Amino acid sequence: MQRTSLLFVGLGFLLVIMFLLNLFCGAVHLSVGEVIDALTSADQNLSADRQVQSFIVLQTRLPQALTALLCGAALSASGLLLQTAFRNPLAGPDVFGINSGASLGVAIVMLFFSGSISAGTMVFTGFVAVLIAAFAGSMIVMIIILLLSRFVKNNVMLLIIGIMIGYIASSVISLLNYFSTDEGVQSYIIWGMGNFSGVSMSQMLIFTILIMIGIVGAIALIKPLNIMLLGEYYAENLEVKTLRTRNLLLIVTGILTAVVTAFCGPISFIGLAVPHIARLILKSDNHRSLLPMTLLCGSVIGLFCNLLCNIPGEHGLMPLNAVTPLIGAPIVIYVILKNK
C-alpha cells in the first residue's frame, strides 16, 4: 500500500512538471517570468508585446497542454477497458476499428463533399464539419460492433471483426483518396497526422465535459471488470451480466475515442501501450488502482508527446503520430516478448 501511494505521488509530481514544461516550452521563446505574468495578469490594457505573450500562453500552449492531458487519459482508459474485456493485450481503440471509422467519416467530408455537410437547411463547413463527421464515423462503427456482439459471443472473434471493419474503412479511404483532388488529399493527410492543437479555449469546456463523462463511465465499470478477470463463467455465477458489461464498456470506449479523434485526429499507440506501462509500474491487475494509474500515466505520456512535438521550434509542430509509435511500439514489442 505504501509503495502504491508513493507511485501515485511520484507520478502526480511528474504530471505537474510535464504540464509546466508544456507551458514554458514552444516555438516562441518565453522566459519563466513572462509565462507566469501571462497566466496571472488580468489587466486588459497590456502593451503589444505582452498581448502577444498572453495569446501564446493562454490561447495556444495552455489549451494544448490541457488537451494532451485529457486525451492521454481518455485513450489510455479506452485501451485498458478493451484489453480487460477481450482478454487480449493487443486490444485498443486504434486496433478495434473505432479510429478507422472516424477517419472514414472525415475522409467522406473532406474528399467527397469538399469539406462541408448539409443537414436540411443547415450547412456545416470546415472544422465543425470534420468534428461531426469524425464523431459520427466512430459511433457508427461502435453501433455495428454492438449489434454484432448480440450474435458473436466470443471476445476474440469480436475483436477480429473490429479489425476487419478497420480494414474495410481503410480500403474505402484509399479509394476516396484516389479519386479526390490534390488539395483534398493534402488536407486529409494533415488531419490524419494528429495533433493536440485542435481544441481552443472556447471549446475546452464541452471537450472536458465529454471526456469526463466517459472517464466516470469507466470508473463505474471497475467492479465488474475485476470480477471478469476471473473468467466469464465465474462472473456469471456472481450475477455479473457479462454481455451487458461488455456493451456498456464498448459505449464508454466509443464515446472517449470518438471525442478525442473528432477534435485531435486519429492518435495511435497511446491507448494500446499505456495500460501496459501502468501494469509494469503497479504490478497489479486490480482495476481499483490500475485504472487511476492508467489515467495518470496516459496524461503524463500525452504531455510528453506534445512536448516532443514542439521540439523543432521554428520549423513548426511535428506530427503527433510520428512521435507516439516511438514510445508505444517498443512497449508493445516488450509485452509480446514477455508473454511469448
mmCIF file of C-alpha atoms in Angstrom:
data_model
loop_
_atom_site.group_PDB
_atom_site.id
_atom_site.type_symbol
_atom_site.label_atom_id
_atom_site.label_comp_id
_atom_site.label_asym_id
_atom_site.label_seq_id
_atom_site.Cartn_x
_atom_site.Cartn_y
_atom_site.Cartn_z
ATOM 1 C CA MET A 1 0.000 0.000 0.000
ATOM 2 C CA GLN A 2 2.826 2.399 0.873
ATOM 3 C CA ARG A 3 4.595 1.605 -2.413
ATOM 4 C CA THR A 4 1.391 2.273 -4.381
ATOM 5 C CA SER A 5 0.854 5.593 -2.621
ATOM 6 C CA LEU A 6 4.425 6.653 -3.343
ATOM 7 C CA LEU A 7 3.995 5.728 -7.005
ATOM 8 C CA PHE A 8 0.855 7.852 -7.288
ATOM 9 C CA VAL A 9 2.536 10.796 -5.539
ATOM 10 C CA GLY A 10 5.609 10.487 -7.771
ATOM 11 C CA LEU A 11 3.560 10.317 -10.964
ATOM 12 C CA GLY A 12 1.399 13.211 -9.780
ATOM 13 C CA PHE A 13 4.534 15.293 -9.281
ATOM 14 C CA LEU A 14 5.794 14.242 -12.740
ATOM 15 C CA LEU A 15 2.435 15.236 -14.238
ATOM 16 C CA VAL A 16 2.748 18.751 -12.774
ATOM 17 C CA ILE A 17 6.323 19.052 -14.100
ATOM 18 C CA MET A 18 5.288 17.926 -17.595
ATOM 19 C CA PHE A 19 2.336 20.324 -17.612
ATOM 20 C CA LEU A 20 4.557 23.267 -16.667
ATOM 21 C CA LEU A 21 7.147 22.299 -19.297
ATOM 22 C CA ASN A 22 4.371 22.376 -21.904
ATOM 23 C CA LEU A 23 3.603 25.955 -20.860
ATOM 24 C CA PHE A 24 7.236 27.108 -20.791
ATOM 25 C CA CYS A 25 8.488 25.412 -23.998
ATOM 26 C CA GLY A 26 7.388 26.170 -27.541
ATOM 27 C CA ALA A 27 8.232 27.632 -30.923
ATOM 28 C CA VAL A 28 8.482 31.149 -29.429
ATOM 29 C CA HIS A 29 10.981 31.561 -26.602
ATOM 30 C CA LEU A 30 9.361 32.989 -23.469
ATOM 31 C CA SER A 31 11.039 33.320 -20.098
ATOM 32 C CA VAL A 32 9.547 31.778 -16.967
ATOM 33 C CA GLY A 33 8.603 35.244 -15.733
ATOM 34 C CA GLU A 34 6.813 36.086 -18.990
ATOM 35 C CA VAL A 35 4.799 32.859 -18.871
ATOM 36 C CA ILE A 36 3.806 33.413 -15.230
ATOM 37 C CA ASP A 37 2.931 37.029 -15.999
ATOM 38 C CA ALA A 38 0.710 35.930 -18.899
ATOM 39 C CA LEU A 39 -1.066 33.391 -16.666
ATOM 40 C CA THR A 40 -1.663 35.781 -13.762
ATOM 41 C CA SER A 41 -2.171 39.161 -15.448
ATOM 42 C CA ALA A 42 -5.789 40.301 -15.556
ATOM 43 C CA ASP A 43 -5.067 43.797 -16.875
ATOM 44 C CA GLN A 44 -6.747 44.470 -20.229
ATOM 45 C CA ASN A 45 -4.526 47.465 -21.061
ATOM 46 C CA LEU A 46 -1.422 45.475 -21.964
ATOM 47 C CA SER A 47 1.361 46.500 -24.302
ATOM 48 C CA ALA A 48 1.504 44.891 -27.750
ATOM 49 C CA ASP A 49 4.350 42.557 -26.725
ATOM 50 C CA ARG A 50 2.545 41.426 -23.588
ATOM 51 C CA GLN A 51 -0.671 40.865 -25.559
ATOM 52 C CA VAL A 52 1.237 38.567 -27.928
ATOM 53 C CA GLN A 53 2.808 36.706 -24.990
ATOM 54 C CA SER A 54 -0.580 36.356 -23.321
ATOM 55 C CA PHE A 55 -2.111 34.999 -26.531
ATOM 56 C CA ILE A 56 0.692 32.447 -26.982
ATOM 57 C CA VAL A 57 0.375 31.146 -23.427
ATOM 58 C CA LEU A 58 -3.397 31.325 -22.871
ATOM 59 C CA GLN A 59 -4.697 30.556 -26.363
ATOM 60 C CA THR A 60 -2.040 28.153 -27.664
ATOM 61 C CA ARG A 61 0.109 26.455 -25.020
ATOM 62 C CA LEU A 62 -2.473 26.177 -22.222
ATOM 63 C CA PRO A 63 -5.236 24.570 -24.355
ATOM 64 C CA GLN A 64 -2.657 22.256 -25.958
ATOM 65 C CA ALA A 65 -1.439 21.116 -22.544
ATOM 66 C CA LEU A 66 -4.979 20.571 -21.235
ATOM 67 C CA THR A 67 -5.939 18.697 -24.412
ATOM 68 C CA ALA A 68 -2.861 16.457 -24.217
ATOM 69 C CA LEU A 69 -3.611 15.700 -20.554
ATOM 70 C CA LEU A 70 -7.255 14.787 -21.217
ATOM 71 C CA CYS A 71 -6.634 12.903 -24.483
ATOM 72 C CA GLY A 72 -3.857 10.817 -22.940
ATOM 73 C CA ALA A 73 -6.120 9.816 -20.051
ATOM 74 C CA ALA A 74 -9.117 9.100 -22.310
ATOM 75 C CA LEU A 75 -7.253 6.927 -24.831
ATOM 76 C CA SER A 76 -5.414 5.036 -22.085
ATOM 77 C CA ALA A 77 -8.653 4.277 -20.239
ATOM 78 C CA SER A 78 -10.190 3.051 -23.510
ATOM 79 C CA GLY A 79 -7.256 0.724 -24.112
ATOM 80 C CA LEU A 80 -7.412 -0.702 -20.595
ATOM 81 C CA LEU A 81 -11.150 -1.390 -20.835
ATOM 82 C CA LEU A 82 -10.803 -3.148 -24.184
ATOM 83 C CA GLN A 83 -7.793 -5.216 -23.093
ATOM 84 C CA THR A 84 -9.613 -6.371 -19.971
ATOM 85 C CA ALA A 85 -12.940 -7.128 -21.634
ATOM 86 C CA PHE A 86 -11.410 -9.023 -24.555
ATOM 87 C CA ARG A 87 -8.583 -10.553 -22.506
ATOM 88 C CA ASN A 88 -6.156 -9.534 -25.230
ATOM 89 C CA PRO A 89 -3.034 -7.393 -24.626
ATOM 90 C CA LEU A 90 -3.186 -6.077 -28.202
ATOM 91 C CA ALA A 91 -6.745 -4.695 -27.958
ATOM 92 C CA GLY A 92 -7.005 -0.927 -28.285
ATOM 93 C CA PRO A 93 -9.220 1.776 -29.826
ATOM 94 C CA ASP A 94 -6.984 2.078 -32.900
ATOM 95 C CA VAL A 95 -6.876 -1.726 -33.349
ATOM 96 C CA PHE A 96 -10.623 -2.107 -32.826
ATOM 97 C CA GLY A 97 -11.641 -0.042 -35.865
ATOM 98 C CA ILE A 98 -13.031 2.943 -33.957
ATOM 99 C CA ASN A 99 -10.290 5.283 -35.191
ATOM 100 C CA SER A 100 -10.780 3.953 -38.713
ATOM 101 C CA GLY A 101 -14.487 4.769 -38.532
ATOM 102 C CA ALA A 102 -13.707 8.342 -37.525
ATOM 103 C CA SER A 103 -11.104 8.595 -40.287
ATOM 104 C CA LEU A 104 -13.629 7.338 -42.845
ATOM 105 C CA GLY A 105 -16.184 9.941 -41.726
ATOM 106 C CA VAL A 106 -13.623 12.723 -42.116
ATOM 107 C CA ALA A 107 -12.441 11.333 -45.476
ATOM 108 C CA ILE A 108 -16.004 11.357 -46.822
ATOM 109 C CA VAL A 109 -16.447 15.005 -45.786
ATOM 110 C CA MET A 110 -13.052 16.229 -46.978
ATOM 111 C CA LEU A 111 -12.648 14.150 -50.125
ATOM 112 C CA PHE A 112 -16.212 13.528 -51.301
ATOM 113 C CA PHE A 113 -18.216 16.525 -50.058
ATOM 114 C CA SER A 114 -15.362 19.062 -50.317
ATOM 115 C CA GLY A 115 -15.299 19.815 -46.589
ATOM 116 C CA SER A 116 -18.993 20.500 -45.947
ATOM 117 C CA ILE A 117 -22.042 18.671 -44.573
ATOM 118 C CA SER A 118 -25.641 19.575 -45.358
ATOM 119 C CA ALA A 119 -28.409 18.629 -42.941
ATOM 120 C CA GLY A 120 -31.706 20.062 -44.105
ATOM 121 C CA THR A 121 -31.335 23.831 -44.133
ATOM 122 C CA MET A 122 -28.124 23.663 -42.052
ATOM 123 C CA VAL A 123 -24.742 23.610 -43.765
ATOM 124 C CA PHE A 124 -21.605 22.816 -41.744
ATOM 125 C CA THR A 125 -18.176 23.565 -43.170
ATOM 126 C CA GLY A 126 -14.540 23.459 -42.079
ATOM 127 C CA PHE A 127 -13.697 22.339 -38.550
ATOM 128 C CA VAL A 128 -17.341 21.835 -37.497
ATOM 129 C CA ALA A 129 -17.978 19.502 -40.455
ATOM 130 C CA VAL A 130 -14.825 17.492 -39.665
ATOM 131 C CA LEU A 131 -15.842 17.291 -35.995
ATOM 132 C CA ILE A 132 -19.327 15.994 -36.788
ATOM 133 C CA ALA A 133 -18.013 13.525 -39.394
ATOM 134 C CA ALA A 134 -15.343 12.069 -37.079
ATOM 135 C CA PHE A 135 -17.800 11.631 -34.212
ATOM 136 C CA ALA A 136 -20.428 10.090 -36.492
ATOM 137 C CA GLY A 137 -17.895 7.693 -38.054
ATOM 138 C CA SER A 138 -16.682 6.489 -34.651
ATOM 139 C CA MET A 139 -20.169 5.954 -33.304
ATOM 140 C CA ILE A 140 -21.352 4.114 -36.454
ATOM 141 C CA VAL A 141 -18.506 1.599 -36.064
ATOM 142 C CA MET A 142 -19.361 1.314 -32.373
ATOM 143 C CA ILE A 143 -23.041 0.630 -33.170
ATOM 144 C CA ILE A 144 -22.088 -2.020 -35.750
ATOM 145 C CA ILE A 145 -19.869 -3.782 -33.211
ATOM 146 C CA LEU A 146 -22.602 -3.575 -30.555
ATOM 147 C CA LEU A 147 -25.143 -5.125 -32.950
ATOM 148 C CA LEU A 148 -22.727 -7.896 -33.925
ATOM 149 C CA SER A 149 -21.951 -8.563 -30.258
ATOM 150 C CA ARG A 150 -25.512 -9.879 -29.882
ATOM 151 C CA PHE A 151 -24.666 -12.715 -32.280
ATOM 152 C CA VAL A 152 -20.928 -13.162 -31.647
ATOM 153 C CA LYS A 153 -20.339 -14.255 -28.068
ATOM 154 C CA ASN A 154 -16.620 -14.978 -28.410
ATOM 155 C CA ASN A 155 -14.480 -11.986 -27.438
ATOM 156 C CA VAL A 156 -11.584 -12.898 -29.737
ATOM 157 C CA MET A 157 -13.914 -13.246 -32.739
ATOM 158 C CA LEU A 158 -15.495 -9.867 -31.954
ATOM 159 C CA LEU A 159 -12.021 -8.313 -31.793
ATOM 160 C CA ILE A 160 -11.203 -9.800 -35.218
ATOM 161 C CA ILE A 161 -14.458 -8.360 -36.601
ATOM 162 C CA GLY A 162 -13.396 -4.945 -35.315
ATOM 163 C CA ILE A 163 -10.055 -5.305 -37.094
ATOM 164 C CA MET A 164 -11.824 -6.301 -40.326
ATOM 165 C CA ILE A 165 -14.103 -3.256 -40.084
ATOM 166 C CA GLY A 166 -10.954 -1.161 -39.767
ATOM 167 C CA TYR A 167 -9.570 -2.747 -42.960
ATOM 168 C CA ILE A 168 -12.810 -2.040 -44.826
ATOM 169 C CA ALA A 169 -12.759 1.607 -43.699
ATOM 170 C CA SER A 170 -9.103 1.941 -44.736
ATOM 171 C CA SER A 171 -9.914 0.493 -48.154
ATOM 172 C CA VAL A 172 -12.750 2.968 -48.724
ATOM 173 C CA ILE A 173 -10.460 5.821 -47.624
ATOM 174 C CA SER A 174 -7.838 4.697 -50.164
ATOM 175 C CA LEU A 175 -10.470 4.763 -52.939
ATOM 176 C CA LEU A 176 -11.623 8.240 -51.897
ATOM 177 C CA ASN A 177 -8.004 9.447 -51.931
ATOM 178 C CA TYR A 178 -7.522 8.002 -55.416
ATOM 179 C CA PHE A 179 -10.494 9.889 -56.884
ATOM 180 C CA SER A 180 -10.027 13.100 -54.880
ATOM 181 C CA THR A 181 -8.243 16.371 -55.702
ATOM 182 C CA ASP A 182 -4.691 17.090 -54.577
ATOM 183 C CA GLU A 183 -5.931 19.743 -52.129
ATOM 184 C CA GLY A 184 -8.411 17.348 -50.539
ATOM 185 C CA VAL A 185 -5.816 14.604 -50.159
ATOM 186 C CA GLN A 186 -3.339 17.037 -48.574
ATOM 187 C CA SER A 187 -5.950 18.312 -46.082
ATOM 188 C CA TYR A 188 -6.894 14.773 -45.111
ATOM 189 C CA ILE A 189 -3.257 13.690 -44.678
ATOM 190 C CA ILE A 190 -2.574 16.661 -42.384
ATOM 191 C CA TRP A 191 -5.655 15.817 -40.269
ATOM 192 C CA GLY A 192 -4.605 12.155 -40.127
ATOM 193 C CA MET A 193 -1.229 13.052 -38.618
ATOM 194 C CA GLY A 194 -2.973 14.023 -35.356
ATOM 195 C CA ASN A 195 -2.313 16.974 -33.070
ATOM 196 C CA PHE A 196 -3.310 18.344 -29.690
ATOM 197 C CA SER A 197 -3.931 21.858 -31.023
ATOM 198 C CA GLY A 198 -7.436 21.093 -32.270
ATOM 199 C CA VAL A 199 -9.233 22.308 -29.112
ATOM 200 C CA SER A 200 -9.449 26.059 -28.488
ATOM 201 C CA MET A 201 -10.147 27.571 -25.072
ATOM 202 C CA SER A 202 -13.722 28.337 -26.176
ATOM 203 C CA GLN A 203 -14.232 24.616 -26.900
ATOM 204 C CA MET A 204 -12.362 23.374 -23.829
ATOM 205 C CA LEU A 205 -15.405 23.235 -21.543
ATOM 206 C CA ILE A 206 -17.509 20.988 -23.784
ATOM 207 C CA PHE A 207 -14.448 18.870 -24.617
ATOM 208 C CA THR A 208 -13.656 18.388 -20.901
ATOM 209 C CA ILE A 209 -17.284 17.551 -20.051
ATOM 210 C CA LEU A 210 -17.476 14.883 -22.777
ATOM 211 C CA ILE A 211 -14.165 13.313 -21.707
ATOM 212 C CA MET A 212 -15.169 13.331 -18.033
ATOM 213 C CA ILE A 213 -18.480 11.605 -18.846
ATOM 214 C CA GLY A 214 -16.514 8.782 -20.466
ATOM 215 C CA ILE A 215 -13.994 8.555 -17.600
ATOM 216 C CA VAL A 216 -16.773 8.453 -14.988
ATOM 217 C CA GLY A 217 -18.356 5.634 -17.011
ATOM 218 C CA ALA A 218 -15.037 3.774 -16.987
ATOM 219 C CA ILE A 219 -14.744 4.180 -13.197
ATOM 220 C CA ALA A 220 -18.274 2.805 -12.777
ATOM 221 C CA LEU A 221 -17.152 -0.401 -14.532
ATOM 222 C CA ILE A 222 -14.258 -1.126 -12.135
ATOM 223 C CA LYS A 223 -16.079 -3.727 -10.018
ATOM 224 C CA PRO A 224 -17.498 -5.869 -12.876
ATOM 225 C CA LEU A 225 -14.151 -5.691 -14.712
ATOM 226 C CA ASN A 226 -12.315 -7.016 -11.648
ATOM 227 C CA ILE A 227 -14.757 -9.905 -11.444
ATOM 228 C CA MET A 228 -14.463 -10.609 -15.188
ATOM 229 C CA LEU A 229 -10.708 -11.087 -14.738
ATOM 230 C CA LEU A 230 -11.573 -14.372 -13.024
ATOM 231 C CA GLY A 231 -13.390 -15.616 -16.121
ATOM 232 C CA GLU A 232 -16.835 -15.185 -17.661
ATOM 233 C CA TYR A 233 -18.351 -18.294 -16.027
ATOM 234 C CA TYR A 234 -17.214 -17.160 -12.580
ATOM 235 C CA ALA A 235 -18.548 -13.659 -13.277
ATOM 236 C CA GLU A 236 -21.929 -15.035 -14.347
ATOM 237 C CA ASN A 237 -22.111 -17.093 -11.125
ATOM 238 C CA LEU A 238 -21.586 -13.845 -9.190
ATOM 239 C CA GLU A 239 -24.529 -12.342 -11.105
ATOM 240 C CA VAL A 240 -22.383 -10.086 -13.281
ATOM 241 C CA LYS A 241 -24.065 -9.818 -16.673
ATOM 242 C CA THR A 242 -21.006 -10.073 -18.879
ATOM 243 C CA LEU A 243 -22.775 -9.235 -22.155
ATOM 244 C CA ARG A 244 -24.318 -6.060 -20.720
ATOM 245 C CA THR A 245 -20.989 -5.111 -19.124
ATOM 246 C CA ARG A 246 -19.203 -5.595 -22.441
ATOM 247 C CA ASN A 247 -21.781 -3.456 -24.265
ATOM 248 C CA LEU A 248 -21.520 -0.675 -21.671
ATOM 249 C CA LEU A 249 -17.757 -0.882 -21.979
ATOM 250 C CA LEU A 250 -17.962 -0.533 -25.769
ATOM 251 C CA ILE A 251 -20.213 2.518 -25.407
ATOM 252 C CA VAL A 252 -17.800 4.177 -22.954
ATOM 253 C CA THR A 253 -14.846 3.355 -25.193
ATOM 254 C CA GLY A 254 -16.703 4.655 -28.236
ATOM 255 C CA ILE A 255 -17.509 7.971 -26.554
ATOM 256 C CA LEU A 256 -13.936 8.547 -25.352
ATOM 257 C CA THR A 257 -12.327 7.573 -28.662
ATOM 258 C CA ALA A 258 -14.863 9.432 -30.786
ATOM 259 C CA VAL A 259 -14.428 12.692 -28.876
ATOM 260 C CA VAL A 260 -10.621 12.507 -28.966
ATOM 261 C CA THR A 261 -10.499 11.569 -32.650
ATOM 262 C CA ALA A 262 -13.051 14.196 -33.644
ATOM 263 C CA PHE A 263 -11.053 17.009 -32.042
ATOM 264 C CA CYS A 264 -7.459 15.763 -32.447
ATOM 265 C CA GLY A 265 -7.418 13.242 -35.271
ATOM 266 C CA PRO A 266 -6.647 9.506 -35.071
ATOM 267 C CA ILE A 267 -3.947 9.090 -32.409
ATOM 268 C CA SER A 268 -2.136 5.762 -32.455
ATOM 269 C CA PHE A 269 -0.447 3.618 -29.784
ATOM 270 C CA ILE A 270 -1.331 5.636 -26.641
ATOM 271 C CA GLY A 271 -4.441 3.546 -25.948
ATOM 272 C CA LEU A 272 -2.558 0.356 -26.765
ATOM 273 C CA ALA A 273 0.715 0.922 -24.877
ATOM 274 C CA VAL A 274 -0.092 2.989 -21.770
ATOM 275 C CA PRO A 275 -2.158 0.298 -19.946
ATOM 276 C CA HIS A 276 0.896 -1.983 -20.189
ATOM 277 C CA ILE A 277 3.111 0.768 -18.763
ATOM 278 C CA ALA A 278 0.683 1.123 -15.839
ATOM 279 C CA ARG A 279 0.721 -2.642 -15.231
ATOM 280 C CA LEU A 280 4.534 -2.726 -15.304
ATOM 281 C CA ILE A 281 4.691 0.112 -12.773
ATOM 282 C CA LEU A 282 1.938 -1.129 -10.482
ATOM 283 C CA LYS A 283 2.481 -4.900 -10.900
ATOM 284 C CA SER A 284 -1.217 -5.477 -10.292
ATOM 285 C CA ASP A 285 -4.386 -6.130 -12.319
ATOM 286 C CA ASN A 286 -6.735 -4.707 -9.681
ATOM 287 C CA HIS A 287 -8.663 -2.009 -11.532
ATOM 288 C CA ARG A 288 -9.274 -0.016 -8.346
ATOM 289 C CA SER A 289 -5.653 1.070 -8.555
ATOM 290 C CA LEU A 290 -4.857 0.119 -12.174
ATOM 291 C CA LEU A 291 -7.438 2.434 -13.779
ATOM 292 C CA PRO A 292 -6.294 5.569 -11.845
ATOM 293 C CA MET A 293 -2.671 4.623 -12.603
ATOM 294 C CA THR A 294 -3.526 4.221 -16.294
ATOM 295 C CA LEU A 295 -5.267 7.610 -16.367
ATOM 296 C CA LEU A 296 -2.277 9.248 -14.697
ATOM 297 C CA CYS A 297 0.276 7.549 -16.975
ATOM 298 C CA GLY A 298 -1.804 8.433 -20.021
ATOM 299 C CA SER A 299 -1.856 12.110 -19.074
ATOM 300 C CA VAL A 300 1.925 12.122 -18.497
ATOM 301 C CA ILE A 301 2.581 10.367 -21.832
ATOM 302 C CA GLY A 302 0.201 12.727 -23.639
ATOM 303 C CA LEU A 303 2.004 15.782 -22.247
ATOM 304 C CA PHE A 304 5.393 14.237 -23.040
ATOM 305 C CA CYS A 305 4.357 13.567 -26.662
ATOM 306 C CA ASN A 306 3.073 17.131 -27.016
ATOM 307 C CA LEU A 307 6.384 18.413 -25.639
ATOM 308 C CA LEU A 308 8.313 16.332 -28.187
ATOM 309 C CA CYS A 309 6.117 17.699 -30.980
ATOM 310 C CA ASN A 310 7.189 21.230 -30.002
ATOM 311 C CA ILE A 311 10.930 20.490 -30.084
ATOM 312 C CA PRO A 312 11.564 21.676 -33.686
ATOM 313 C CA GLY A 313 10.536 25.208 -32.628
ATOM 314 C CA GLU A 314 10.676 27.474 -35.693
ATOM 315 C CA HIS A 315 10.042 24.504 -38.013
ATOM 316 C CA GLY A 316 6.559 24.108 -36.540
ATOM 317 C CA LEU A 317 4.846 21.223 -34.755
ATOM 318 C CA MET A 318 5.908 17.675 -35.548
ATOM 319 C CA PRO A 319 3.022 15.318 -36.418
ATOM 320 C CA LEU A 320 1.761 13.599 -33.278
ATOM 321 C CA ASN A 321 1.521 10.209 -34.989
ATOM 322 C CA ALA A 322 5.210 10.459 -35.845
ATOM 323 C CA VAL A 323 6.005 10.590 -32.119
ATOM 324 C CA THR A 324 3.558 8.183 -30.434
ATOM 325 C CA PRO A 325 4.836 4.993 -32.197
ATOM 326 C CA LEU A 326 8.366 5.750 -30.981
ATOM 327 C CA ILE A 327 7.049 5.410 -27.419
ATOM 328 C CA GLY A 328 4.278 2.863 -27.899
ATOM 329 C CA ALA A 329 5.784 0.326 -30.295
ATOM 330 C CA PRO A 330 8.758 -0.694 -28.059
ATOM 331 C CA ILE A 331 6.344 -1.214 -25.139
ATOM 332 C CA VAL A 332 4.079 -3.461 -27.225
ATOM 333 C CA ILE A 333 7.073 -5.446 -28.531
ATOM 334 C CA TYR A 334 8.305 -5.911 -24.947
ATOM 335 C CA VAL A 335 4.874 -7.171 -23.824
ATOM 336 C CA ILE A 336 4.715 -9.645 -26.731
ATOM 337 C CA LEU A 337 8.202 -10.976 -25.954
ATOM 338 C CA LYS A 338 7.448 -11.182 -22.228
ATOM 339 C CA ASN A 339 4.208 -13.113 -22.795
ATOM 340 C CA LYS A 340 5.847 -15.259 -25.513
#
